Short mmCIF file of C-alpha atoms and ligand atoms in Angstrom, two decimals:
data_model
loop_
_atom_site.label_atom_id
_atom_site.label_comp_id
_atom_site.label_asym_id
_atom_site.label_seq_id
_atom_site.Cartn_x
_atom_site.Cartn_y
_atom_site.Cartn_z
CA UNK A 826 -14.03 -27.02 -4.28
CA UNK A 827 -13.59 -23.48 -3.79
CA UNK A 828 -9.98 -22.35 -2.71
CA UNK A 829 -9.40 -22.07 1.14
CA UNK A 830 -9.97 -18.53 2.55
CA UNK A 831 -6.65 -17.05 2.05
CA UNK A 832 -6.30 -15.83 5.78
CA UNK A 833 -6.86 -19.24 7.04
CA UNK A 834 -3.75 -20.54 5.01
CA UNK A 835 -0.68 -21.55 7.19
CA UNK A 836 1.50 -18.88 5.80
CA UNK A 837 -1.02 -16.22 6.59
CA UNK A 838 -1.30 -17.26 10.14
CA UNK A 839 2.47 -17.38 10.45
CA UNK A 840 2.74 -13.99 8.94
CA UNK A 841 0.20 -12.69 11.53
CA UNK A 842 2.72 -13.86 14.19
CA UNK A 843 5.63 -12.44 12.38
CA UNK A 844 3.85 -9.15 12.00
CA UNK A 845 3.71 -8.71 15.89
CA UNK A 846 7.51 -9.39 16.16
CA UNK A 847 8.05 -6.75 13.32
CA UNK A 848 5.69 -4.08 14.66
CA UNK A 849 8.31 -2.69 17.19
CA UNK A 850 11.41 -2.74 14.64
CA UNK A 851 12.50 0.34 13.12
CA UNK A 852 14.06 0.04 9.45
CA UNK A 853 16.92 2.18 10.84
CA UNK A 854 17.80 -0.98 12.86
CA UNK A 855 17.55 -3.33 9.97
CA UNK A 856 19.69 -1.21 7.83
CA UNK A 857 22.54 -0.99 10.66
CA UNK A 858 22.19 -4.83 11.00
CA UNK A 859 22.73 -5.42 7.23
CA UNK A 860 25.19 -3.20 5.27
CA UNK A 861 24.15 -5.22 2.03
CA UNK A 862 20.48 -4.39 2.85
CA UNK A 863 20.02 -2.52 -0.50
CA UNK A 864 21.46 -5.16 -2.50
CA UNK A 865 19.62 -7.72 -0.74
CA UNK A 866 16.04 -6.27 -1.02
CA UNK A 867 16.37 -4.96 -4.67
CA UNK A 868 15.95 -6.56 -8.06
CA UNK A 869 16.47 -5.51 -11.47
CA UNK A 870 15.81 -6.41 -15.15
CA UNK A 871 17.34 -4.71 -18.42
CA UNK A 872 14.65 -2.19 -18.09
CA UNK A 873 13.97 -1.30 -14.25
CA UNK A 874 15.85 -1.29 -10.96
CA UNK A 875 13.61 -1.95 -8.07
CA UNK A 876 14.82 -0.97 -4.50
CA UNK A 877 12.19 -2.39 -1.91
CA UNK A 878 14.81 -2.32 0.96
CA UNK A 879 12.73 0.49 2.52
CA UNK A 880 9.88 -1.67 3.74
CA UNK A 881 9.44 -3.25 7.29
CA UNK A 882 10.60 -6.60 6.08
CA UNK A 883 13.43 -9.00 6.96
CA UNK A 884 14.36 -12.11 4.87
CA UNK A 885 12.17 -14.19 6.98
CA UNK A 886 9.19 -11.83 6.04
CA UNK A 887 9.80 -12.51 2.35
CA UNK A 888 10.30 -16.30 2.96
CA UNK A 889 6.69 -16.33 4.55
CA UNK A 890 5.38 -14.10 1.87
CA UNK A 891 6.73 -16.25 -0.71
CA UNK A 892 5.49 -19.39 1.02
CA UNK A 893 1.98 -17.65 1.06
CA UNK A 894 2.16 -17.09 -2.62
CA UNK A 895 2.97 -20.93 -3.15
CA UNK A 896 0.21 -21.81 -0.96
CA UNK A 897 -2.06 -20.15 -3.52
CA UNK A 898 -0.34 -21.67 -6.35
CA UNK A 899 0.56 -18.08 -7.90
CA UNK A 900 2.61 -19.84 -10.61
CA UNK A 901 -0.53 -22.05 -11.71
CA UNK A 902 -2.73 -18.92 -11.73
CA UNK A 903 -0.20 -17.15 -14.19
CA UNK A 904 0.04 -19.95 -16.50
CA UNK A 905 -3.82 -20.18 -16.76
CA UNK A 906 -4.05 -16.49 -17.47
CA UNK A 907 -1.40 -16.66 -20.22
CA UNK A 908 -2.85 -19.66 -21.62
CA UNK A 909 -6.33 -18.04 -22.11
CA UNK A 910 -8.31 -19.89 -19.27
CA UNK A 911 -11.55 -18.34 -18.47
CA UNK A 912 -10.17 -16.43 -15.25
CA UNK A 913 -12.87 -13.60 -15.51
CA UNK A 914 -15.48 -15.84 -14.50
CA UNK A 915 -18.22 -13.46 -14.12
CA UNK A 916 -17.84 -12.43 -17.72
CA UNK A 917 -17.03 -15.83 -18.76
CA UNK A 918 -14.05 -14.75 -20.56
CA UNK A 919 -10.13 -14.92 -20.67
CA UNK A 920 -7.86 -11.97 -19.71
CA UNK A 921 -5.32 -12.03 -22.51
CA UNK A 922 -3.79 -8.71 -22.70
CA UNK A 923 -0.54 -10.47 -22.93
CA UNK A 924 -1.44 -11.63 -26.23
CA UNK A 925 -1.62 -8.17 -27.49
CA UNK A 926 2.22 -8.15 -27.31
CA UNK A 927 3.22 -11.49 -28.03
CA UNK A 928 6.17 -11.63 -30.56
CA UNK A 929 5.42 -12.99 -34.28
CA UNK A 930 6.43 -16.43 -33.76
CA UNK A 931 4.35 -17.44 -30.66
CA UNK A 932 1.17 -19.72 -31.13
CA UNK A 933 -1.63 -19.55 -28.93
CA UNK A 934 -5.05 -21.43 -30.12
CA UNK A 935 -8.14 -20.84 -27.97
CA UNK A 936 -11.36 -22.68 -29.19
CA UNK A 937 -9.87 -23.09 -32.59
CA UNK A 938 -8.78 -19.25 -33.01
CA UNK A 939 -5.23 -18.60 -33.71
CA UNK A 940 -5.16 -15.46 -31.51
CA UNK A 941 -1.58 -14.19 -32.32
CA UNK A 942 -2.66 -14.20 -35.95
CA UNK A 943 -5.98 -12.18 -35.20
CA UNK A 944 -3.79 -9.64 -32.94
CA UNK A 945 -1.13 -9.40 -35.77
CA UNK A 946 -3.69 -8.78 -38.55
CA UNK A 947 -5.40 -5.98 -36.60
CA UNK A 948 -2.21 -4.35 -35.66
CA UNK A 949 -0.96 -4.50 -39.20
CA UNK A 950 -4.53 -2.95 -40.27
CA UNK A 951 -3.55 -0.25 -37.76
CA UNK A 952 -0.12 0.08 -38.74
CA UNK A 953 -1.00 0.83 -42.62
CA UNK A 954 -3.64 3.35 -41.34
CA UNK A 955 -1.27 5.15 -39.01
CA UNK A 956 1.36 5.18 -41.72
CA UNK A 957 -1.24 6.76 -44.21
CA UNK A 958 -2.19 9.49 -41.59
CA UNK A 959 1.30 10.15 -40.48
CA UNK A 960 2.38 10.64 -44.26
CA UNK A 961 -0.28 13.21 -44.68
CA UNK A 962 -2.16 11.05 -47.08
CA UNK A 963 -5.44 10.74 -45.21
CA UNK A 964 -7.77 13.55 -46.28
CA UNK A 965 -10.91 15.06 -45.05
CA UNK A 966 -13.91 15.90 -47.08
CA UNK A 967 -12.52 18.90 -48.72
CA UNK A 968 -9.36 16.80 -49.73
CA UNK A 969 -7.05 18.47 -47.31
CA UNK A 970 -4.72 16.13 -45.13
CA UNK A 971 -5.84 15.11 -41.88
CA UNK A 972 -3.37 17.02 -39.26
CA UNK A 973 -5.32 16.51 -35.92
CA UNK A 974 -6.51 13.28 -34.18
CA UNK A 975 -9.02 13.54 -31.31
CA UNK A 976 -9.45 10.55 -29.34
CA UNK A 977 -12.97 10.43 -27.63
CA UNK A 978 -13.08 7.90 -24.94
CA UNK A 979 -13.07 7.44 -21.15
CA UNK A 980 -11.54 5.15 -18.49
CA UNK A 981 -9.16 2.52 -19.98
CA UNK A 982 -10.18 4.03 -23.43
CA UNK A 983 -8.76 7.13 -22.27
CA UNK A 984 -6.15 6.90 -19.52
CA UNK A 985 -3.83 4.51 -21.17
CA UNK A 986 -3.51 6.24 -24.55
CA UNK A 987 -3.36 9.64 -22.89
CA UNK A 988 -0.63 8.72 -20.26
CA UNK A 989 1.65 7.00 -22.98
CA UNK A 990 0.97 9.83 -25.36
CA UNK A 991 2.00 12.34 -23.00
CA UNK A 992 4.96 10.32 -21.45
CA UNK A 993 6.54 9.68 -24.73
CA UNK A 994 6.07 13.13 -26.01
CA UNK A 995 9.75 13.59 -27.18
CA UNK A 996 9.15 10.57 -29.33
CA UNK A 997 6.84 12.37 -31.38
CA UNK A 998 7.75 13.09 -34.98
CA UNK A 999 6.03 13.86 -38.01
CA UNK A 1000 2.78 13.25 -36.38
CA UNK A 1001 -0.66 14.84 -36.27
CA UNK A 1002 -1.65 16.68 -33.23
CA UNK A 1003 -3.24 14.27 -30.75
CA UNK A 1004 -5.91 15.29 -28.24
CA UNK A 1005 -8.16 13.62 -25.64
CA UNK A 1006 -11.68 14.13 -24.84
CA UNK A 1007 -13.02 11.78 -22.02
CA UNK A 1008 -15.48 13.83 -19.77
CA UNK A 1009 -19.21 14.71 -20.84
CA UNK A 1010 -18.66 18.06 -19.29
CA UNK A 1011 -19.02 20.07 -22.61
CA UNK A 1012 -15.98 22.26 -21.41
CA UNK A 1013 -13.58 19.50 -22.52
CA UNK A 1014 -14.84 18.86 -26.19
CA UNK A 1015 -15.23 22.64 -26.44
CA UNK A 1016 -11.69 23.35 -25.60
CA UNK A 1017 -10.62 20.70 -28.23
CA UNK A 1018 -12.95 21.72 -30.99
CA UNK A 1019 -12.21 25.49 -30.62
CA UNK A 1020 -8.51 24.71 -31.60
CA UNK A 1021 -9.28 22.12 -34.40
CA UNK A 1022 -10.34 22.54 -37.96
CA UNK A 1023 -13.24 20.66 -39.34
CA UNK A 1024 -11.62 19.84 -42.60
CA UNK A 1025 -8.43 18.30 -41.11
CA UNK A 1026 -9.51 16.95 -37.91
CA UNK A 1027 -10.22 12.91 -37.48
CA UNK A 1028 -12.37 11.65 -34.46
CA UNK A 1029 -11.34 8.36 -32.93
CA UNK A 1030 -14.27 6.81 -31.13
CA UNK A 1031 -12.46 4.84 -28.61
CA UNK A 1032 -14.84 2.28 -26.59
CA UNK A 1033 -14.63 -1.49 -25.79
CA UNK A 1034 -18.60 -1.50 -25.61
CA UNK A 1035 -19.45 1.25 -27.94
CA UNK A 1036 -21.88 1.98 -25.44
CA UNK A 1037 -20.56 4.39 -22.80
CA UNK A 1038 -23.14 7.28 -22.71
CA UNK A 1039 -20.34 10.06 -22.20
CA UNK A 1040 -18.34 8.85 -25.16
CA UNK A 1041 -21.39 8.56 -27.51
CA UNK A 1042 -22.55 11.96 -26.43
CA UNK A 1043 -19.24 13.58 -27.35
CA UNK A 1044 -18.86 11.47 -30.49
CA UNK A 1045 -22.54 13.00 -31.35
CA UNK A 1046 -21.14 16.39 -30.55
CA UNK A 1047 -18.24 16.09 -32.72
CA UNK A 1048 -20.38 15.12 -35.67
CA UNK A 1049 -22.72 17.86 -35.26
CA UNK A 1050 -19.70 20.12 -35.10
CA UNK A 1051 -18.44 18.98 -38.50
CA UNK A 1052 -21.98 19.12 -40.27
CA UNK A 1053 -22.66 22.73 -38.97
CA UNK A 1054 -19.26 23.92 -40.67
CA UNK A 1055 -20.33 22.27 -43.87
CA UNK A 1056 -18.87 18.60 -43.55
CA UNK A 1057 -20.49 16.50 -46.49
CA UNK A 1058 -18.77 13.56 -45.80
CA UNK A 1059 -18.46 12.87 -41.94
CA UNK A 1060 -17.47 9.30 -42.59
CA UNK A 1061 -14.14 10.66 -43.74
CA UNK A 1062 -13.57 12.10 -40.14
CA UNK A 1063 -14.32 9.13 -37.96
CA UNK A 1064 -12.75 5.88 -37.01
CA UNK A 1065 -13.98 3.46 -34.45
CA UNK A 1066 -11.71 1.63 -31.83
CA UNK A 1067 -14.01 -0.91 -30.40
CA UNK A 1068 -14.64 -4.71 -29.46
CA UNK A 1069 -18.31 -3.81 -30.88
CA UNK A 1070 -17.98 -3.24 -34.36
CA UNK A 1071 -21.66 -3.75 -35.12
CA UNK A 1072 -22.53 -0.78 -33.06
CA UNK A 1073 -19.66 1.25 -34.72
CA UNK A 1074 -21.40 0.54 -38.14
CA UNK A 1075 -24.87 1.48 -36.76
CA UNK A 1076 -23.26 4.88 -35.68
CA UNK A 1077 -22.23 5.46 -39.18
CA UNK A 1078 -18.46 4.42 -39.10
CA UNK A 1079 -17.48 2.25 -42.20
CA UNK A 1080 -15.84 -1.03 -41.86
CA UNK A 1081 -12.58 0.25 -43.31
CA UNK A 1082 -12.30 2.83 -40.47
CA UNK A 1083 -13.27 0.28 -37.74
CA UNK A 1084 -10.23 -1.21 -35.83
CA UNK A 1085 -11.15 -3.99 -33.56
CA UNK A 1086 -9.91 -5.60 -30.14
CA UNK A 1087 -11.57 -8.52 -28.25
CA UNK A 1088 -14.03 -9.12 -25.36
CA UNK A 1089 -10.79 -10.84 -23.75
CA UNK A 1090 -9.08 -7.39 -23.21
CA UNK A 1091 -10.14 -5.82 -20.26
CA UNK A 1092 -10.63 -1.91 -20.70
CA UNK A 1093 -7.89 -0.78 -18.19
CA UNK A 1094 -5.65 -3.45 -19.96
CA UNK A 1095 -6.24 -2.22 -23.49
CA UNK A 1096 -3.54 0.30 -24.36
CA UNK A 1097 -1.65 -2.42 -25.92
CA UNK A 1098 -4.61 -3.09 -28.61
CA UNK A 1099 -5.97 -0.76 -31.25
CA UNK A 1100 -6.93 1.51 -28.13
CA UNK A 1101 -3.22 2.52 -28.60
CA UNK A 1102 -3.77 3.88 -31.89
CA UNK A 1103 -3.44 7.58 -30.92
CA UNK A 1104 -0.21 6.49 -29.35
CA UNK A 1105 1.03 5.17 -32.70
CA UNK A 1106 -0.17 8.16 -34.72
CA UNK A 1107 1.94 10.31 -32.07
CA UNK A 1108 5.16 8.30 -31.90
CA UNK A 1109 5.06 6.01 -34.88
CA UNK A 1110 4.72 2.28 -35.35
CA UNK A 1111 8.18 1.24 -34.60
CA UNK A 1112 8.16 2.95 -31.15
CA UNK A 1113 4.81 1.43 -30.65
CA UNK A 1114 6.11 -1.93 -31.21
CA UNK A 1115 9.13 -1.00 -28.96
CA UNK A 1116 6.39 -0.26 -26.23
CA UNK A 1117 4.79 -3.65 -26.87
CA UNK A 1118 8.01 -5.11 -26.82
CA UNK A 1119 8.94 -3.81 -23.25
CA UNK A 1120 5.80 -5.16 -21.81
CA UNK A 1121 6.58 -8.52 -23.35
CA UNK A 1122 9.64 -8.65 -21.64
CA UNK A 1123 8.26 -8.19 -18.55
CA UNK A 1124 5.53 -10.93 -19.24
CA UNK A 1125 8.34 -13.25 -19.82
CA UNK A 1126 10.00 -12.29 -16.63
CA UNK A 1127 6.71 -12.70 -14.69
CA UNK A 1128 6.26 -16.12 -16.09
CA UNK A 1129 9.74 -17.37 -15.82
CA UNK A 1130 11.59 -16.01 -12.59
CA UNK A 1131 11.33 -17.89 -9.44
CA UNK A 1132 9.06 -16.11 -6.95
CA UNK A 1133 11.66 -14.60 -4.63
CA UNK A 1134 13.27 -12.88 -7.64
CA UNK A 1135 10.04 -12.08 -9.42
CA UNK A 1136 9.28 -8.39 -9.39
CA UNK A 1137 5.48 -8.51 -9.93
CA UNK A 1138 5.18 -11.09 -7.36
CA UNK A 1139 7.33 -9.36 -4.65
CA UNK A 1140 5.67 -5.86 -5.15
CA UNK A 1141 2.15 -7.82 -5.01
CA UNK A 1142 3.33 -9.59 -1.79
CA UNK A 1143 4.70 -6.25 -0.28
CA UNK A 1144 1.23 -4.82 -0.91
CA UNK A 1145 -0.33 -7.47 0.95
CA UNK A 1146 2.31 -7.19 3.78
CA UNK A 1147 1.44 -3.37 4.03
CA UNK A 1148 -2.29 -3.57 3.59
CA UNK A 1149 -3.33 -6.49 5.35
CA UNK A 1150 -0.80 -6.88 8.15
CA UNK A 1151 0.42 -3.18 8.81
CA UNK A 1152 -3.12 -2.13 7.95
CA UNK A 1153 -1.98 0.80 5.44
CA UNK A 1154 -5.13 2.14 3.79
CA UNK A 1155 -3.67 3.79 0.79
CA UNK A 1156 -0.65 3.64 -1.81
CA UNK A 1157 0.98 6.90 -3.13
CA UNK A 1158 2.43 6.86 -6.54
CA UNK A 1159 4.83 9.74 -6.90
CA UNK A 1160 6.88 9.86 -10.47
CA UNK A 1161 9.52 12.20 -10.14
CA UNK A 1162 9.23 12.90 -13.85
CA UNK A 1163 6.67 15.34 -15.33
CA UNK A 1164 6.00 13.38 -18.30
CA UNK A 1165 4.53 10.57 -16.02
CA UNK A 1166 2.07 12.97 -14.44
CA UNK A 1167 -0.79 10.81 -15.41
CA UNK A 1168 0.64 7.65 -14.21
CA UNK A 1169 -1.22 7.95 -10.63
CA UNK A 1170 -4.40 8.06 -12.32
CA UNK A 1171 -3.59 5.20 -14.74
CA UNK A 1172 -2.57 2.93 -11.93
CA UNK A 1173 -5.54 4.23 -9.84
CA UNK A 1174 -7.84 2.66 -12.35
CA UNK A 1175 -5.69 -0.35 -12.93
CA UNK A 1176 -5.64 -1.26 -9.07
CA UNK A 1177 -8.90 0.07 -7.74
CA UNK A 1178 -11.32 -0.86 -10.61
CA UNK A 1179 -9.44 -4.53 -10.51
CA UNK A 1180 -9.35 -5.06 -6.96
CA UNK A 1181 -11.91 -2.83 -5.30
CA UNK A 1182 -13.76 -5.94 -4.62
CA UNK A 1183 -15.14 -7.66 -1.56
CA UNK A 1184 -16.36 -11.08 -2.67
CA UNK A 1185 -13.98 -13.97 -3.25
CA UNK A 1186 -14.33 -16.02 -6.43
CA UNK A 1187 -16.39 -18.43 -4.56
CA UNK A 1188 -18.85 -15.53 -3.80
CA UNK A 1189 -17.84 -15.36 0.03
CA UNK A 1190 -17.18 -12.05 1.81
CA UNK A 1191 -13.29 -11.68 1.75
CA UNK A 1192 -13.03 -10.99 5.50
CA UNK A 1193 -10.06 -8.68 5.06
CA UNK A 1194 -8.91 -5.47 3.17
CA UNK A 1195 -8.51 -5.69 -0.60
CA UNK A 1196 -7.33 -2.79 -2.75
CA UNK A 1197 -5.70 0.32 -1.35
CA UNK A 1198 -6.78 3.69 -2.33
CA UNK A 1199 -4.24 4.69 -4.99
CA UNK A 1200 -3.61 8.08 -5.63
CA UNK A 1201 -0.33 10.47 -6.18
CA UNK A 1202 1.18 13.15 -8.01
CA UNK A 1203 4.60 14.20 -9.49
CA UNK A 1204 7.55 14.84 -7.45
CA UNK A 1205 8.78 17.49 -6.44
CA UNK A 1206 5.36 19.19 -6.46
CA UNK A 1207 3.81 16.82 -3.97
CA UNK A 1208 6.58 17.75 -1.43
CA UNK A 1209 4.69 20.92 -1.08
CA UNK A 1210 1.13 19.34 -1.08
CA UNK A 1211 0.55 16.10 0.77
CA UNK A 1212 4.09 14.82 1.81
CA UNK A 1213 3.52 16.31 5.18
CA UNK A 1214 0.87 13.91 5.87
CA UNK A 1215 3.12 11.14 4.91
CA UNK A 1216 5.79 12.19 7.17
CA UNK A 1217 4.05 13.40 10.37
CA UNK A 1218 0.45 12.26 9.92
CA UNK A 1219 -1.20 9.37 11.77
CA UNK A 1220 -1.54 6.87 8.92
CA UNK A 1221 0.87 4.47 7.27
CA UNK A 1222 0.89 5.27 3.49
CA UNK A 1223 3.41 3.33 1.39
CA UNK A 1224 4.95 5.13 -1.50
CA UNK A 1225 6.04 4.19 -4.96
CA UNK A 1226 8.72 6.46 -6.11
CA UNK A 1227 9.84 6.23 -9.74
CA UNK A 1228 12.55 8.19 -11.39
CA UNK A 1229 14.72 8.32 -14.71
CA UNK A 1230 18.42 8.47 -13.89
CA UNK A 1231 18.92 10.61 -16.88
CA UNK A 1232 16.91 13.69 -17.61
CA UNK A 1233 16.69 16.21 -20.53
CA UNK A 1234 20.12 16.82 -22.47
CA UNK A 1235 22.01 19.80 -21.00
CA UNK A 1236 19.79 20.14 -18.04
CA UNK A 1237 21.83 18.01 -15.40
CA UNK A 1238 21.58 20.44 -12.82
CA UNK A 1239 17.70 20.25 -12.89
CA UNK A 1240 17.93 16.44 -13.02
CA UNK A 1241 20.28 16.16 -10.34
CA UNK A 1242 17.90 18.47 -8.00
CA UNK A 1243 14.84 16.37 -9.01
CA UNK A 1244 16.54 13.05 -8.31
CA UNK A 1245 18.26 14.33 -4.99
CA UNK A 1246 14.59 15.26 -3.82
CA UNK A 1247 13.19 11.73 -4.70
CA UNK A 1248 16.13 9.93 -2.81
CA UNK A 1249 15.89 12.44 0.01
CA UNK A 1250 11.93 11.84 0.43
CA UNK A 1251 12.52 7.88 0.62
CA UNK A 1252 15.32 8.29 3.09
CA UNK A 1253 13.43 10.87 5.22
CA UNK A 1254 10.29 8.46 5.20
CA UNK A 1255 12.56 5.47 6.29
CA UNK A 1256 14.95 6.91 8.62
CA UNK A 1257 13.16 10.02 9.94
CA UNK A 1258 15.44 12.54 11.93
CA UNK A 1259 15.76 10.90 15.26
CA UNK A 1260 19.37 10.00 14.59
CA UNK A 1261 20.40 13.39 12.94
CA UNK A 1262 22.86 13.73 15.66
CA UNK A 1263 21.94 17.33 16.43
CA UNK A 1264 20.85 18.73 19.54
CA UNK A 1265 17.50 17.40 21.03
CA UNK A 1266 14.77 18.45 18.52
CA UNK A 1267 11.45 19.96 19.67
CA UNK A 1268 8.77 17.31 19.26
CA UNK A 1269 6.63 19.11 16.58
CA UNK A 1270 9.78 18.71 14.51
CA UNK A 1271 10.19 15.10 15.09
CA UNK A 1272 9.90 12.82 11.90
CA UNK A 1273 9.37 9.36 13.28
CA UNK A 1274 10.45 7.61 10.09
CA UNK A 1275 9.78 3.85 9.57
CA UNK A 1276 7.43 4.61 6.77
CA UNK A 1277 7.68 2.19 3.71
CA UNK A 1278 8.53 2.94 0.27
CA UNK A 1279 9.79 1.39 -3.08
CA UNK A 1280 11.93 3.09 -5.50
CA UNK A 1281 11.91 2.10 -9.20
CA UNK A 1282 14.55 3.62 -11.27
CA UNK A 1283 15.25 3.29 -15.03
CA UNK A 1284 18.02 4.81 -17.27
CA UNK A 1285 15.62 6.66 -19.40
CA UNK A 1286 11.63 6.90 -20.24
CA UNK A 1287 11.87 5.02 -23.69
CA UNK A 1288 8.79 3.26 -25.18
CA UNK A 1289 10.28 -0.16 -24.00
CA UNK A 1290 10.86 1.24 -20.52
CA UNK A 1291 7.42 2.30 -20.23
CA UNK A 1292 5.82 -0.84 -21.75
CA UNK A 1293 7.76 -2.66 -18.98
CA UNK A 1294 6.61 -0.24 -16.07
CA UNK A 1295 2.92 -0.70 -17.28
CA UNK A 1296 3.26 -4.60 -17.52
CA UNK A 1297 4.92 -4.73 -14.24
CA UNK A 1298 1.75 -2.85 -12.58
CA UNK A 1299 -0.61 -4.88 -14.41
CA UNK A 1300 1.10 -8.07 -13.01
CA UNK A 1301 1.47 -6.78 -9.78
CA UNK A 1302 -2.30 -5.99 -9.63
CA UNK A 1303 -2.98 -9.49 -10.78
CA UNK A 1304 -0.69 -10.86 -7.94
CA UNK A 1305 -2.66 -8.80 -5.38
CA UNK A 1306 -6.08 -9.92 -6.74
CA UNK A 1307 -4.98 -13.59 -6.74
CA UNK A 1308 -3.61 -13.31 -3.31
CA UNK A 1309 -6.89 -11.94 -2.00
CA UNK A 1310 -8.83 -14.58 -3.90
CA UNK A 1311 -10.95 -12.16 -5.96
CA UNK A 1312 -11.50 -11.42 -9.53
CA UNK A 1313 -9.42 -8.65 -10.80
CA UNK A 1314 -11.07 -8.40 -14.21
CA UNK A 1315 -14.51 -7.68 -13.90
CA UNK A 1316 -16.18 -4.38 -12.57
CA UNK A 1317 -19.84 -4.86 -11.74
CA UNK A 1318 -19.74 -2.03 -9.03
CA UNK A 1319 -19.78 0.83 -11.89
CA UNK A 1320 -22.91 -0.53 -13.55
CA UNK A 1321 -25.54 0.86 -10.91
CA UNK A 1322 -24.19 4.59 -11.08
CA UNK A 1323 -24.53 4.21 -14.87
CA UNK A 1324 -28.07 3.00 -14.76
CA UNK A 1325 -29.21 5.63 -12.19
CA UNK A 1326 -27.86 8.32 -14.28
CA UNK A 1327 -29.98 7.42 -17.13
CA UNK A 1328 -33.30 7.83 -15.36
CA UNK A 1329 -31.92 11.07 -13.40
CA UNK A 1330 -31.08 12.63 -16.67
CA UNK A 1331 -34.57 12.16 -17.94
CA UNK A 1332 -35.85 13.53 -14.95
CA UNK A 1333 -33.43 16.61 -15.12
CA UNK A 1334 -34.70 17.31 -18.55
CA UNK A 1335 -38.47 16.47 -17.95
CA UNK A 1336 -41.54 18.49 -16.45
CA UNK A 1337 -43.16 15.48 -15.18
CA UNK A 1338 -43.53 14.37 -11.55
CA UNK A 1339 -39.94 13.77 -10.47
CA UNK A 1340 -39.48 9.92 -10.00
CA UNK A 1341 -39.36 7.99 -6.88
CA UNK A 1342 -36.15 8.75 -5.05
CA UNK A 1343 -34.82 9.50 -1.74
CA UNK A 1344 -35.50 13.26 -0.47
CA UNK A 1345 -32.00 14.31 -1.14
CA UNK A 1346 -31.84 13.11 -4.69
CA UNK A 1347 -35.52 14.61 -5.40
CA UNK A 1348 -34.14 17.81 -3.85
CA UNK A 1349 -31.18 17.90 -6.08
CA UNK A 1350 -33.42 17.44 -9.30
CA UNK A 1351 -35.80 19.98 -8.23
CA UNK A 1352 -33.30 22.60 -7.69
CA UNK A 1353 -31.79 21.97 -11.22
CA UNK A 1354 -35.29 22.19 -12.70
CA UNK A 1355 -35.85 25.42 -10.57
CA UNK A 1356 -32.52 27.11 -11.87
CA UNK A 1357 -33.91 26.79 -15.35
CA UNK A 1358 -30.98 24.19 -15.99
CA UNK A 1359 -29.55 26.18 -18.81
CA UNK A 1360 -26.34 28.60 -18.58
CA UNK A 1361 -27.18 32.31 -17.58
O1 F6P B 2668 -15.65 2.19 -15.79
C1 F6P B 2668 -16.13 1.18 -16.38
C2 F6P B 2668 -15.69 0.94 -17.69
O2 F6P B 2668 -16.19 -0.09 -18.31
C3 F6P B 2668 -13.94 0.91 -17.59
O3 F6P B 2668 -13.81 -0.55 -17.44
C4 F6P B 2668 -13.78 1.04 -19.13
O4 F6P B 2668 -12.37 1.32 -19.47
C5 F6P B 2668 -14.63 2.30 -19.30
O5 F6P B 2668 -15.68 2.19 -18.59
C6 F6P B 2668 -14.99 2.67 -20.92
O6 F6P B 2668 -15.62 1.56 -21.16
P1 F6P B 2668 -15.71 1.54 -22.97
O7 F6P B 2668 -14.27 1.25 -23.43
O8 F6P B 2668 -16.46 0.33 -23.20
O9 F6P B 2668 -16.30 2.86 -23.50
#
């Protein structure tokens, strides 16, 4: 029996009525009515403090949202996911990224397989390899120690490791240089090869499928670069991080250089697996395990906390409230921390590739909006870019502000200015300037306020805090998908473009009659051919 359409549930209907009541309420009034609002609408764990008081909600709103979560049996869904049920129905597999960060003692057997033991074994293989690499004992074809690791991967095989390596840059020690190549635009791999030595560079081909054309193209170019510079044992300069070891062997990578993960790890949920090897190479395994530990603590929070005190549940419910009732179309993610500049891109793939769907699990059209358009940038830079639209534009765009309470040692003045701007922006979005008390301001200067935002604070960006933050967003994404009744773990929408690109690439390269396309595609192909196709 397929689940009832979410929008027909009693709590959803009640929320529609409640939304009409709330539409005319300004958050300024809510703060005036309840001096304890910040305390009553915030939650914290050992790692993060989350202030969601600047949303257009009352206690009744939360009661109704929590009732909606209860009517969809969110708790049952969490248990199913954690226990390895086949939650990714179209790909017939579990979604067990939480198993990648289980502590040693936990047991989880699926179809006779002891999952934590398999995870532990592969993590130990990765640990041994990373220790050898970081000790300068891994040598290239001329016997020189490897001092550079180039990760070749895209999407979840790039965004996660790139974000975490960059965010934890100040934890780097005794480490090889780590670079990332994702785009098939040759400019990207050229920019890395130009600063690398063929004798001391190791390429990590990171690809769950080991079939992504951009990644294989870049890997082939890396191999050619080595051979052209005299390398007589290319196998010493490649490792594979993949769920398809057979394809890696066929590519020419030896088993001892293949680090595996599993079908039940989605690409955008894979940084916790061997896909995180570049992170461990940069910050060491002790810090990488801290990163896993922070995520596990959030997993425990998600599984154990009552809905009203459950961070991923509350944040996911607020997304539903803003997107499905206030008709917001986007979510801006704005970290006030340069080290988190890739976080908006990472969360963009996580949320939009998970929940950019329009069919329910039962195969019916959803009948309501699903994922927001997720983008962002770092504060304070975005204050000089797109914040104008959020303050005085015609759209309602909720914001996630994230900031560390402590900055770089000895730079308190910088950090106070950074944090002051973060807090000022969320206040301005909420309160506007109508009650600034000054003389009447001209209309073009009015900032209406009543724009929702969440502020997430943490003491310092440590591996554990970052692990907790990314797990928080993973589970929030799961809550969204569950509440929309969709499958957040597949991504069939990306297949068509990949398939079309194969034929178009052949047509661009060929001289035969251009294939049967629409007039625009045909003309674009013709113009490439006419241009001669190569650089001037
Ligand atoms: O974008 C589609 C996708 O499959 C992502 O889900 C994935 O992270 C990316 O492409 C790369 O896939 P792979 O790791 O198999 O190369």
